Structures are given as C-alpha cells and as structure tokens.
Coordinates of C-alpha atoms and ligand atoms in Angstrom, one line a residue:
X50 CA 35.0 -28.6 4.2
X51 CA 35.8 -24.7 4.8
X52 CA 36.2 -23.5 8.6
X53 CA 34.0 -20.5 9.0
X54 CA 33.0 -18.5 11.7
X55 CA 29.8 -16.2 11.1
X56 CA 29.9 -12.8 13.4
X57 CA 26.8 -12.0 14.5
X58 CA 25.3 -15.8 14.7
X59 CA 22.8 -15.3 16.9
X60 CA 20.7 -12.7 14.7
X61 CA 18.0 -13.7 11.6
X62 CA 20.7 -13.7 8.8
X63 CA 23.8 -14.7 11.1
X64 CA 21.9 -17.8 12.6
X65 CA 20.8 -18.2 9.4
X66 CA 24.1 -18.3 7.6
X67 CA 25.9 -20.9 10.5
X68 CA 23.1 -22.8 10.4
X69 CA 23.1 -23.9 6.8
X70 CA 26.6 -23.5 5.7
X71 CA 26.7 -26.1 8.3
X72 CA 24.1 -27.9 6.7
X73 CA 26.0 -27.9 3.6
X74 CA 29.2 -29.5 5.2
X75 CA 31.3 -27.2 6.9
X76 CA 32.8 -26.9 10.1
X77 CA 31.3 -23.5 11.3
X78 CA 31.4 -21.7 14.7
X79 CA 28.7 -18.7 15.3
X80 CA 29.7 -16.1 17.2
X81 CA 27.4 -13.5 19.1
X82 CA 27.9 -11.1 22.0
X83 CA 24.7 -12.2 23.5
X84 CA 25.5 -14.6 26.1
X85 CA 22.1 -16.1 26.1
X86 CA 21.7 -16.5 22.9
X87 CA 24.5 -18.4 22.7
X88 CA 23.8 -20.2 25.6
X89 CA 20.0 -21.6 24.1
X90 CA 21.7 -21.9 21.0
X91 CA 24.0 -24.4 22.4
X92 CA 21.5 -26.5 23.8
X93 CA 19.8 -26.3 20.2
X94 CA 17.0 -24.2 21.2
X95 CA 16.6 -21.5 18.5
X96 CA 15.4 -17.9 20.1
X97 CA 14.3 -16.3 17.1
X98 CA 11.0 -18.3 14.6
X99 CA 12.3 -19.7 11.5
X100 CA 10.4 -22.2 9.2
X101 CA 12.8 -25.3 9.7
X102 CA 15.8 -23.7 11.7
X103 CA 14.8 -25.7 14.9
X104 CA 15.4 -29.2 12.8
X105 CA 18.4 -28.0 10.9
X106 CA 20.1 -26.4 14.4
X107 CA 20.2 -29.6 16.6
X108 CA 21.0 -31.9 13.2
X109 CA 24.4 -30.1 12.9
X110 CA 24.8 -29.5 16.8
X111 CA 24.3 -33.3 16.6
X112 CA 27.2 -33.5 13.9
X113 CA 29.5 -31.8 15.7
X114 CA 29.5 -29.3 12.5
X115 CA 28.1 -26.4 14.2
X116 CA 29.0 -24.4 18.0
X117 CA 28.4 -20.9 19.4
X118 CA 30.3 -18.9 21.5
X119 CA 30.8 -15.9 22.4
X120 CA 34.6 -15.5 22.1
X121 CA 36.3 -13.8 19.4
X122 CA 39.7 -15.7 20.2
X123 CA 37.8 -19.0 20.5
X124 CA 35.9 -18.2 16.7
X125 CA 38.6 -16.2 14.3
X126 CA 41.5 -18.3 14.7
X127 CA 41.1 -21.1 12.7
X128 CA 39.0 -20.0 10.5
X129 CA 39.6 -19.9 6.7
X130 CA 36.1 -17.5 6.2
X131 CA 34.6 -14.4 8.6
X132 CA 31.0 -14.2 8.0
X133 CA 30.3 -10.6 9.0
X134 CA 26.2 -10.7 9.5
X135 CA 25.7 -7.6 11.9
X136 CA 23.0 -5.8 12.5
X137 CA 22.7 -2.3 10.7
X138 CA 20.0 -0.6 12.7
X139 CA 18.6 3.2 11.6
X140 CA 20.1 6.4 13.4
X141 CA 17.1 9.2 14.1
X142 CA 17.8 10.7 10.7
X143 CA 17.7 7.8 9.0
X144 CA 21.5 7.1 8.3
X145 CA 22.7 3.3 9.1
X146 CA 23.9 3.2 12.4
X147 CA 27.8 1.3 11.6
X148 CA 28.5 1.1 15.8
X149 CA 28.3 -3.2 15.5
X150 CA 30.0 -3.5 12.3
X151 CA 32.6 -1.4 13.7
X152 CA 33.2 -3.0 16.5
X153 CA 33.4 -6.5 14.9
X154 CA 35.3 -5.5 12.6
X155 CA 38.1 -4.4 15.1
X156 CA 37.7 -7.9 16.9
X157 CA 38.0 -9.6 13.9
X158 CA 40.7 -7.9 13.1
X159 CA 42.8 -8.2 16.4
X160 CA 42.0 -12.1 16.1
X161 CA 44.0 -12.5 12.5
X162 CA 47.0 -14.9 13.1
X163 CA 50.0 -14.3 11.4
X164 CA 51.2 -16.5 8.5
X165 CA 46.8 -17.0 8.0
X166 CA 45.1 -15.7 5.4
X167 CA 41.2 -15.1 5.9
X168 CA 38.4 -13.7 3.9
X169 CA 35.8 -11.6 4.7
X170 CA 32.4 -11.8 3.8
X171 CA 30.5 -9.1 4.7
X172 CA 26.9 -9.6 4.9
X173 CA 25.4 -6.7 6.7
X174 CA 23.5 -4.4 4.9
X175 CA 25.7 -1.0 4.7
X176 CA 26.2 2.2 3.3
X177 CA 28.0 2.1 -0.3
X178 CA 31.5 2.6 0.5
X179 CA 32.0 0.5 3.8
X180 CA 33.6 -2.5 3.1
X181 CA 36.7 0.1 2.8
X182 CA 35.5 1.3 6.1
X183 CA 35.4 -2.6 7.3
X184 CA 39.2 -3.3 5.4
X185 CA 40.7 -0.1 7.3
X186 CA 39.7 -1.2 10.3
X187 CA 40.6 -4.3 9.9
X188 CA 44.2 -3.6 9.4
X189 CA 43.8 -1.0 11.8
X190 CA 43.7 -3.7 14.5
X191 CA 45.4 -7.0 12.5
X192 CA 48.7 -8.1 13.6
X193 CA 51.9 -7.6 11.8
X194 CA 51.8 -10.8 9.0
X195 CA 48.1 -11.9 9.0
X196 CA 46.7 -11.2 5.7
X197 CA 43.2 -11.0 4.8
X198 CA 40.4 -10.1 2.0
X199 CA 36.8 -8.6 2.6
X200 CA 34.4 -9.4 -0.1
X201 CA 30.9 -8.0 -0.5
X202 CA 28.0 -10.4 -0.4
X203 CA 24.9 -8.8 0.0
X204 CA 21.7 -10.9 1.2
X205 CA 18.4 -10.9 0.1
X206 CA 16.6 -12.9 3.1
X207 CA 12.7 -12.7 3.3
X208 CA 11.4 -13.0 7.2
X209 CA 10.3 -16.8 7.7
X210 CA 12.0 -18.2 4.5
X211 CA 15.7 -17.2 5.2
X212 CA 16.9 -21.1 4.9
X213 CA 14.9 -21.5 1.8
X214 CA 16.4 -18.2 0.4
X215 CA 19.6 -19.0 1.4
X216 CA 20.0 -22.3 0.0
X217 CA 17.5 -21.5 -3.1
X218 CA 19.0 -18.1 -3.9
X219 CA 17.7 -16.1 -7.4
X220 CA 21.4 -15.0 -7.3
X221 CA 24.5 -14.4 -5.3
X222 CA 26.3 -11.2 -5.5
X223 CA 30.0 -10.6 -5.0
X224 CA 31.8 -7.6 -5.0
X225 CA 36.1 -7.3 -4.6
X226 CA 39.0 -7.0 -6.4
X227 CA 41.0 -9.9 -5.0
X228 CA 39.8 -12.5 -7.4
X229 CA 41.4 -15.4 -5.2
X230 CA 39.0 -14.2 -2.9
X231 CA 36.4 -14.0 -5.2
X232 CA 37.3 -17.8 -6.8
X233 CA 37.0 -19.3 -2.9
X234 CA 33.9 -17.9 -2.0
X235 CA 32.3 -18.4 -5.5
X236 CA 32.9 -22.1 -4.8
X237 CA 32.1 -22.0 -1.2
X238 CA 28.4 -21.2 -3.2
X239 CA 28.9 -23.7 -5.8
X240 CA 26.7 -26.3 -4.5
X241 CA 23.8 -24.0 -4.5
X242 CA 23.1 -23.7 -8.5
X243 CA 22.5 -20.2 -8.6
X244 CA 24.1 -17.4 -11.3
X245 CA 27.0 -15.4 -9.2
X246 CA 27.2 -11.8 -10.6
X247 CA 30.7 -10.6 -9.5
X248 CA 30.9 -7.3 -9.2
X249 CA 33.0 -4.0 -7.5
X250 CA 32.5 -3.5 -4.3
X251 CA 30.7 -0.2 -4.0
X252 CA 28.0 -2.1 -6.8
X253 CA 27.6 -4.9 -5.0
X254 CA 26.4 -2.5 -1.3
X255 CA 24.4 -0.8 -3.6
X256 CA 22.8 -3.9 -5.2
X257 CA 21.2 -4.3 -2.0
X258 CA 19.7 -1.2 -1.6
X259 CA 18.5 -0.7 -4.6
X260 CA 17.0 -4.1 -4.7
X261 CA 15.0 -3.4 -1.4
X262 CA 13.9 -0.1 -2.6
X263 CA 12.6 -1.3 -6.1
X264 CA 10.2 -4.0 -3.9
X265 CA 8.8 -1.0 -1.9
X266 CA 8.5 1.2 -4.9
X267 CA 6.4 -1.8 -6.3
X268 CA 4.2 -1.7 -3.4
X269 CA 4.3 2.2 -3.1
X270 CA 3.2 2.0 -7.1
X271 CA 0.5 0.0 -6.7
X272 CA -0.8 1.7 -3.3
X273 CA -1.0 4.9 -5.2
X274 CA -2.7 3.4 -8.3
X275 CA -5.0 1.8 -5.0
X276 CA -5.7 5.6 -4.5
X277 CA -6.8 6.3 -7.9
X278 CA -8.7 3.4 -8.4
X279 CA -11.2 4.0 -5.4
X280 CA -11.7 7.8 -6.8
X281 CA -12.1 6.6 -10.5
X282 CA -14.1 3.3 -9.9
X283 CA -12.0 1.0 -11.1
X284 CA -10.7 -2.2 -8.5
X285 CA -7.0 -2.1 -7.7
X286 CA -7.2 -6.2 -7.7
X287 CA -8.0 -6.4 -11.4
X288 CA -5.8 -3.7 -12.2
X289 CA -2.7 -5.3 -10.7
X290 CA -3.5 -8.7 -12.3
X291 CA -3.7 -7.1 -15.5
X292 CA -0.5 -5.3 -15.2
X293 CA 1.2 -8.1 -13.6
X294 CA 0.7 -10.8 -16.4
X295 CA 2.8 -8.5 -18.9
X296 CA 6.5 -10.0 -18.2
X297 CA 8.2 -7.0 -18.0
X298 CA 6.4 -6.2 -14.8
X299 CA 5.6 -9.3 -13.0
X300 CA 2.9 -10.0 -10.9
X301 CA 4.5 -10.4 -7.2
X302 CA 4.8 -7.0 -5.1
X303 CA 1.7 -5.9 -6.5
X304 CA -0.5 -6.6 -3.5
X305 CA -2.2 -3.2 -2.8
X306 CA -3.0 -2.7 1.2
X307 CA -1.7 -1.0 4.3
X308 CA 1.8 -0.6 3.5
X309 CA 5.7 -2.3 4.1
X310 CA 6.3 -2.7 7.4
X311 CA 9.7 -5.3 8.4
X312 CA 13.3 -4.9 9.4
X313 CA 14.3 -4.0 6.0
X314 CA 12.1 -2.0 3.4
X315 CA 12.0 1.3 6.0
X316 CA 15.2 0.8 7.1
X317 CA 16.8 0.4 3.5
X318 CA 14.5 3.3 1.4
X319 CA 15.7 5.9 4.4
X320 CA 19.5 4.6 4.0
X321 CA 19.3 4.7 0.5
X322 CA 17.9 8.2 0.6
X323 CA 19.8 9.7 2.8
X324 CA 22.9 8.0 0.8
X325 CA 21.2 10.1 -2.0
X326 CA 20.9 13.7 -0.6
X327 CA 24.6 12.7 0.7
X328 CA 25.6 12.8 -2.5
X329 CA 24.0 16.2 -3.2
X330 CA 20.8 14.5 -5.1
X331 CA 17.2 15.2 -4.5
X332 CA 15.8 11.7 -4.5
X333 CA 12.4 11.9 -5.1
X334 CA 11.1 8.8 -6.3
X335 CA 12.5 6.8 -3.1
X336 CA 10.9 9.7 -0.6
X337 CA 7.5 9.3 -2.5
X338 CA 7.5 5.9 -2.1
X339 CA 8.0 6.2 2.0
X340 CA 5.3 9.2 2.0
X341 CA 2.6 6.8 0.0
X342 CA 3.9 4.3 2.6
X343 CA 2.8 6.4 5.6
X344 CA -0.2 7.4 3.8
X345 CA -1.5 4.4 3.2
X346 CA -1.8 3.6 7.1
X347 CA -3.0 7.8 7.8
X348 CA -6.3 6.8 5.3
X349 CA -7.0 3.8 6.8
X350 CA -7.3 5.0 9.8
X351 CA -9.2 8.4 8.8
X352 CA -11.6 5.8 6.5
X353 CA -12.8 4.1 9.9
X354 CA -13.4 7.8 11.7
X355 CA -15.1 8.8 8.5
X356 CA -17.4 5.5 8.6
X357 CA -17.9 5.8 12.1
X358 CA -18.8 9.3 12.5
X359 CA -15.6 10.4 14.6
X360 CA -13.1 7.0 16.6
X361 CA -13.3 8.8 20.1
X362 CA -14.8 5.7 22.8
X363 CA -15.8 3.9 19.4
X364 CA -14.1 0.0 19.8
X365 CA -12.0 -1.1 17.2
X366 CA -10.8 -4.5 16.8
X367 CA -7.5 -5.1 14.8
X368 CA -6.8 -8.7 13.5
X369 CA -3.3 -9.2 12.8
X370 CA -0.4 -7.0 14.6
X371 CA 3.1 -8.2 13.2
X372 CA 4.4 -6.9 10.1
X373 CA 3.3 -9.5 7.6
X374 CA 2.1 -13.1 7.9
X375 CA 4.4 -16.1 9.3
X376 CA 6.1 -13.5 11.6
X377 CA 5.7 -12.8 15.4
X378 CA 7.7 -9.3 14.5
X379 CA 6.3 -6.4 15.0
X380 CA 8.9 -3.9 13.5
X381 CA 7.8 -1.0 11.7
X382 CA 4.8 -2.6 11.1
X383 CA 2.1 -1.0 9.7
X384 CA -0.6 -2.7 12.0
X385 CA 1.3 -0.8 15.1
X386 CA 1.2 2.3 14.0
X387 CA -2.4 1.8 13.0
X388 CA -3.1 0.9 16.4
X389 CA -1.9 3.8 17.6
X390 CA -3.3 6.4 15.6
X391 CA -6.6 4.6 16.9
X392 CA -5.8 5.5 20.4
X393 CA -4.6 8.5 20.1
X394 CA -7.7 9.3 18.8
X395 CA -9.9 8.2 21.4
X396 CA -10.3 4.6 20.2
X397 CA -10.2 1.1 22.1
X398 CA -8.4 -1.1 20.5
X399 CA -8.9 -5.2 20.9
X400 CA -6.4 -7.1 18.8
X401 CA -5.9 -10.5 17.5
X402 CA -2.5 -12.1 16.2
X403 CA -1.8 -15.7 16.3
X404 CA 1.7 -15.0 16.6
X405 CA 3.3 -11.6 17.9
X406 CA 0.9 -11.5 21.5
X407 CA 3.8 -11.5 23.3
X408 CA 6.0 -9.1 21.5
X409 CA 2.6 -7.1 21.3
X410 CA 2.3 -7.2 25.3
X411 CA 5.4 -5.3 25.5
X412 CA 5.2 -3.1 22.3
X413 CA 1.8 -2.1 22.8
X414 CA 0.2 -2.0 26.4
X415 CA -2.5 -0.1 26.5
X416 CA -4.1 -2.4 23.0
X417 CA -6.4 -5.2 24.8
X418 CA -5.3 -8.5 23.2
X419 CA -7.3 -11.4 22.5
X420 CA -7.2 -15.0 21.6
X421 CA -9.4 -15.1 19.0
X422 CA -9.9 -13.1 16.0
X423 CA -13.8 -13.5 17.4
X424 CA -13.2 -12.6 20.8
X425 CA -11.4 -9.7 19.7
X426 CA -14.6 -8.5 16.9
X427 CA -16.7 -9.0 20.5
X428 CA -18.3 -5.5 21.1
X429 CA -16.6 -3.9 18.3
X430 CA -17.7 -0.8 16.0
X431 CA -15.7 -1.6 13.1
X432 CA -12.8 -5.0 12.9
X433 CA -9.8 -3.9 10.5
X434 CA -8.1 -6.4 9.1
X435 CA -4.3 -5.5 9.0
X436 CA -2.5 -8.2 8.5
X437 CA -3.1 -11.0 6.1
X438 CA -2.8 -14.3 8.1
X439 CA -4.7 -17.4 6.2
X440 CA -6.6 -18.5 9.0
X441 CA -9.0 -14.6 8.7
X442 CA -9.9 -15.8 5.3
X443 CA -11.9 -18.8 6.8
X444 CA -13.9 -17.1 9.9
X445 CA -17.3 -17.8 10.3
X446 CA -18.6 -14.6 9.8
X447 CA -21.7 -15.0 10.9
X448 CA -19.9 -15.3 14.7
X449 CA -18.2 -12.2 13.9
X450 CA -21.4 -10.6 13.5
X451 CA -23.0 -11.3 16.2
X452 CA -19.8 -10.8 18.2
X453 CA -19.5 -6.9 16.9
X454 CA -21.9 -4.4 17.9
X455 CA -20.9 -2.7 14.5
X456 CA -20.8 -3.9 11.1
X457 CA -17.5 -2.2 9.5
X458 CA -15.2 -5.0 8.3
X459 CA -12.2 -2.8 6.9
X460 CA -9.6 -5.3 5.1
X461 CA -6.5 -3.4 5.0
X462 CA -4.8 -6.4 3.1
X463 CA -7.5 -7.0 0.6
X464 CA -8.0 -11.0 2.4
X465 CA -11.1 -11.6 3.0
X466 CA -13.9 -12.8 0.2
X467 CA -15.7 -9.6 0.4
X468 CA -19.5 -11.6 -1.1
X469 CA -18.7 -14.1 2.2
X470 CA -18.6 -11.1 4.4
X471 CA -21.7 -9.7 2.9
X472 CA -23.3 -12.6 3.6
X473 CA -22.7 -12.0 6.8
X474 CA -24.7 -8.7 7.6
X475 CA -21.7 -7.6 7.3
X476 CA -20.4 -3.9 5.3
X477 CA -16.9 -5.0 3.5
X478 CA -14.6 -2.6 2.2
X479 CA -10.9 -3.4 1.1
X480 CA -8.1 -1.1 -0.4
X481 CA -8.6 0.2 -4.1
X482 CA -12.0 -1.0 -4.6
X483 CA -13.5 1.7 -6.0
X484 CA -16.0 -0.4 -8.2
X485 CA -17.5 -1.4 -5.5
X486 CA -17.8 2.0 -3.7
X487 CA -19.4 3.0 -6.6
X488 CA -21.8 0.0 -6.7
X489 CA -22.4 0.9 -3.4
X490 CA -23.2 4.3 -3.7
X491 CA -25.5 3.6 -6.9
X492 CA -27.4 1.4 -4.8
X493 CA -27.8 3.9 -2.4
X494 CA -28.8 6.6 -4.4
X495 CA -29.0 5.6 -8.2
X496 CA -30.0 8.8 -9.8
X497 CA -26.8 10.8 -8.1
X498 CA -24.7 8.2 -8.5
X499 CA -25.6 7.4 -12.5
X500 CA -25.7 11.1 -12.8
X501 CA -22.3 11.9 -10.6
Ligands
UDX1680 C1 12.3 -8.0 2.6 C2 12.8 -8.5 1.2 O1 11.8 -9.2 0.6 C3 14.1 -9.3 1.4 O2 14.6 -9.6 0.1 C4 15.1 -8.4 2.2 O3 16.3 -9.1 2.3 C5 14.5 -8.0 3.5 O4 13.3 -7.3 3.3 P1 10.9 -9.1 4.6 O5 11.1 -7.8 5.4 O6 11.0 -10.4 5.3 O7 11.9 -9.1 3.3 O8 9.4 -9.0 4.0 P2 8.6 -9.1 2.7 O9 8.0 -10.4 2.6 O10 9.4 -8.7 1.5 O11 7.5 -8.0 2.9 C6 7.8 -6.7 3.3 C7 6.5 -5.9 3.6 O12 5.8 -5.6 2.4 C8 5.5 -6.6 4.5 O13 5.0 -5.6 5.4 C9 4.4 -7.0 3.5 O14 3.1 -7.1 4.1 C10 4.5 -5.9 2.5 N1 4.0 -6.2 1.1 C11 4.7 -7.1 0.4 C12 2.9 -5.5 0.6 O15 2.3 -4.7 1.2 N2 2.5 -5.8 -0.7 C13 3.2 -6.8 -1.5 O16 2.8 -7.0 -2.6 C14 4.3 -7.4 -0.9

C-alpha cells in the first residue's frame, strides 16, 4: 500500500487516476481547487460521465481508501507519490498554456517535509522540456531537507474508457534519470501486466505527442484518401478495409468522416506544431493533417448548400452534437462547428444528442434542440448525421421521412445502412463514396456519365 495524492483529482485523468489507484489498494487522497467538486466527490457523486467511475468512486470512499480535499497541506504530507494530472489547456496561438502546472507545482513543492522523500509523477500532457520546468520549481519552493524525484508518465486515456485504459494499458511510459524513482513507480504499475518502456524524460513528453498526432494523421490520411475516392469513384469504406487488414497499418483510426474533435487531438497537433516551428522546423505533415481536419467539416457543410441550392432559411437538422459517441463533451467538436457554419449561413438548425443537450444549451443557443432524432428531422430540408451514436443506425426511417420536408440524409460518420435509408424515399450520401455518386449520376444520365 503506497500513500498518494493525485493533484488535479477532480478532472477526467486526475479523478481517474485516485479513483483506481485506489481501486488497486492504496491509500490515496485527490486533490482539486474546485471546492465543489470536491465537495460531490465526497459524498460519492462523480461530476464528470465515466463508464463505471460512479461504482468504483463510492466502493473505495466506502473503504476508507479514497478522500478529496482541497488542501495542499492536508494532501502532500504524507504522501510517498504526487500525481501531477493538471490540465494543459491551448493559449490563442496554440502553445500549451503551463499556468496550473505551474502553480501546483509550487504548492507541491512548499508542502515537501523535510527528512521525506517524494516522487513525482507527472501526468499532464506538456511541452518537451517541462518536467525540468516542474523540478525547478519544485525546489524553487521546497523546504531546506525534503528531497524529491519527478518522473514522466505520460497518459494515453480515451473519453469514456479512461478506467479501462488505465487499468488495461497497451503500455506505460516512464521517463527519469533517478532509477529508484523509476524502480518504485515501475512497481507501483506492476499489477497491471503491461510492457513499461523507460525512457529520458524529454522522450517520454514527446511520446505523447507524437502518439496523439500519429492517431489524427490516421484520420487526416484517410479523410484525404475520402477526398479522392468521391472524385475517382472508388468508396473510402472498402478502401480502408483493404488497407487496414495489412498489419503494418492496422485497421482502427481509419474511419473516414467529419473530422477529430476532443480535448486532446487539436489540442496536441497545435502543441506539437508549434513545439516544431519553436525549434526552427517547418512541420508540414502535422499542419496538413489539422487543415484536412478543418476541411473535412468546410465540405460538409458546402455539400448540403450545394444539394440544397444555397442554406439561407433552409432547416437543417443535426443528429449528434458532442465530439464522438459515449460523450456529453462538446469540445472542439466537429458537430459544433458544423452547426455554426449552418447559421452563419442563413440555416436553422434543429439538433439531436442523447447526451450533450445540456452542455449544448449553453455552448450553442441559438441551435433549437430536440428530444428525438425524429423530432428534430420534423420539417427539415436536409438531417446531417454528425456524430456516430448506435441508436441513428436503428431509426425507423420511414418516420424520418415523413417527419422531413426534404429528403437529404447527409452521414458525416458514414453510420447509417445507406440501402435502409433508400428505402426510405430517402437520398443517402456519406463521406468518400464516390461509387455511389457515380452510380448515381449514371442513373441519372447514363450516356454522360458512361461517357464522362
Ligand atoms: C484521444 C486518444 O485516443 C487518447 O489516447 C488520448 O489520451 C486523448 O485523445 P479521445 O479524445 O477520448 O482520446 O477520443 P478518440 O476516441 O481517440 O477520438 C478522437 C476523435 O477522432 C473523435 O472526434 C472521433 O470521432 C474521431 N475519429 C476517431 C475519427 O474521425 N475517425 C476514426 O477512425 C477514429
């Protein structure tokens, strides 16, 4: 049993982190400057949506294993491990914004007792080169005896599975030089069965990065082959299975559609770039893959004013808001920004997410939002499908139908079973399906088309 406190307990991967180190045995104490937060979290309600956190928050509350506060003298003392799980936010430019990691790291560092020795683990997602920022300012602040060791521990957390991924992880990283350090943490993950790559320091912050901007280059990739595939003929579907069955690519991350959205993939490509051009490099794989990212959203929504002859007054319903399925978060999601090219163009927009209506409420007022994915296709020109919950697959499509005074069903996530929606009445069209464009236009017109 280790004592650890986790800085920044209250957030996705801090919450996270207490919750099932916790689980695993230890005595751990979660610390965040939100008052409320800590507040629910005592009482074992869980503020943010996590696929078994609620269960796995009151079982260890219940053991007496687990506490939050919001008192740095209450948490550090005491405690053999730091978790340091702060949020790294964007500046305007781009660059990660270090104000929180700062700041903790000088509380951490003023709550060191002397004669302890504590270790660091710094989870939050930062510039290559700050966990020297992190140990300066720790000893900045420490008292005179207390000794201590950061180590670099990047995490890979998906939105909704961030207790599977951190119990079940591919890997753990670790990057530092004081292999004592290294030794206790590598056992603190022991239990877990996974390979630990140990590493410097500067690879293991850069291990992150580069991790989150391969997954959106595989998206970017495949979006751009999307491209080519609906001016060629060929469907991006087929193309991506065929690719993805040879081993050295993989299948997964080869979904073509509307784009990343999330906390992370924007967030990490701009870091990472501007980390680039910091370093006097032109890095233009990682901004091509954030211009086919914005691109992928601008044709969308210029494919709907093309099929409907101009958006101004048209009615546009928009199933699915938050950023991917499973989620109510709508950060940088692609669905948002969808919506509000939409309006800016003259559109109404009706939307439908089983999760994110409240966050929507606040992030998007002037979108009118439904309860149903029906209710919302009721008067509409044209429904486009944005984000891929399940539960669109299995509409009766016949009620959307005759809900819609249209009959565009755009699938920005390439969802729906396009024969089931032809059934319909309805005029499918996903991303990358050029064979079917061309089908469609041979219908049309077979001479032009066989001739074209
Ligand atoms: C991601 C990484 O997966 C995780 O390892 C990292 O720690 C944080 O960022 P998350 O933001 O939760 O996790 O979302 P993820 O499931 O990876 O999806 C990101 C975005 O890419 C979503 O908008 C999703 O819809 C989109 N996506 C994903 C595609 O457009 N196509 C795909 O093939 C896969």
């Amino acid at each position: 049993m280790t004592r650890i406190c986790v800085v920044g307990g209250g957030g996705y991967v801090g919450l996270g982190y207490a919750v099932a180190l916790a689980e695993l045995g230890h005595d751990v104490v979660g610390l965040d400057i939100a008052a409320g937060r800590v507040a629910l979290l005592n009482q074992g309600t869980s503020p943010i949506y996590e696929v078994g956190l609620p269960e796995m928050l009151r079982r260890n509350l219940d053991a007496a294993r687990l506490r939050f506060t919001t008192d740095y003298a209450e948490a550090v003392p005491g405690s053999d491990l730091v978790f340091l799980c702060t949020g790294t936010p964007s500046l305007s430019d781009g660059e990660a914004d270090l104000r929180q990691v700062r700041s903790a790291a000088a509380s951490i560092g003023m709550h060191l007792v002397p004669g302890t020795r504590t270790i660091i683990v710094n989870k939050s997602t930062m510039p290559v080169g700050t966990a020297d920022l992190v140990a300066g300012i720790v000893a900045e602040y420490a008292p005179e005896g207390a000794r201590f060791a950061v180590i670099s521990n990047p995490e890979f957390l998906r939105e909704g599975r961030v207790l599977h991924d951190i119990l079940r992880p591919d890997r753990v990283v670790l990057g530092g030089d004081d292999e004592e350090a290294l030794e206790i943490v590598a056992e603190l993950y022991g239990p877990l069965q996974a390979p630990i790559l140990r590493t410097d320091h500067r690879s293991a912050e850069l291990i992150k990065y580069a991790a989150n901007a391969f997954l959106a280059t595989k998206i970017s990739f495949i979006n751009d082959i999307a491209r080519l595939c609906e001016r060629l003929g060929a469907d991006v579907t087929d193309v991506a299975e065929g690719i993805g069955a040879d081993e050295r690519i993989g299948p997964r991350f080869l979904h073509a559609g509307i784009g990343f959205g999330g906390s992370c993939f924007p967030k990490d490509v701009g870091a990472l770039t501007r980390m680039a051009e910091g370093a006097g490099l032109h890095p233009g794989l990682l901004r091509a893959v954030m211009e086919i990212n914005r691109d992928a959203q601008r044709r969308f929504v210029a494919r709907a004013d093309e099929l409907l002859a101009g958006l101004d007054r048209r009615v546009i319903a928009i199933w699915g808001l938050a950023f991917k399925e499973g989620t109510d978060d709508l950060r940088e999601s692609p669905a948002v920004a969808i919506a509000e090219m939409l309006m800016e163009r003259g559109a109404i927009a009706r939307a439908h997410d089983p999760a994110a209506r409240e966050n929507a409420a606040r992030r998007l007022p002037r979108v009118i939002l439904c309860d149903s994915p029906v209710e919302a296709a009721t008067g509409a020109d044209a429904v486009m499908l944005c984000t891929p919950w399940p539960e669109y697959r299995d509409l009766d499509f016949t009620e959307v139908a005759r809900s819609m005074s249209g009959d565009i069903i755009l699938d920005g996530r390439n969802l729906l079973d396009a024969s089931h929606v032809a059934a319909a009445g309805l005029r499918y069209e996903g991303i990358g399906k050029g064979a079917d464009r061309a089908r469609a236009a041979d219908a049309a017109s077979p001479q032009v088309a066989r001739g074209a």
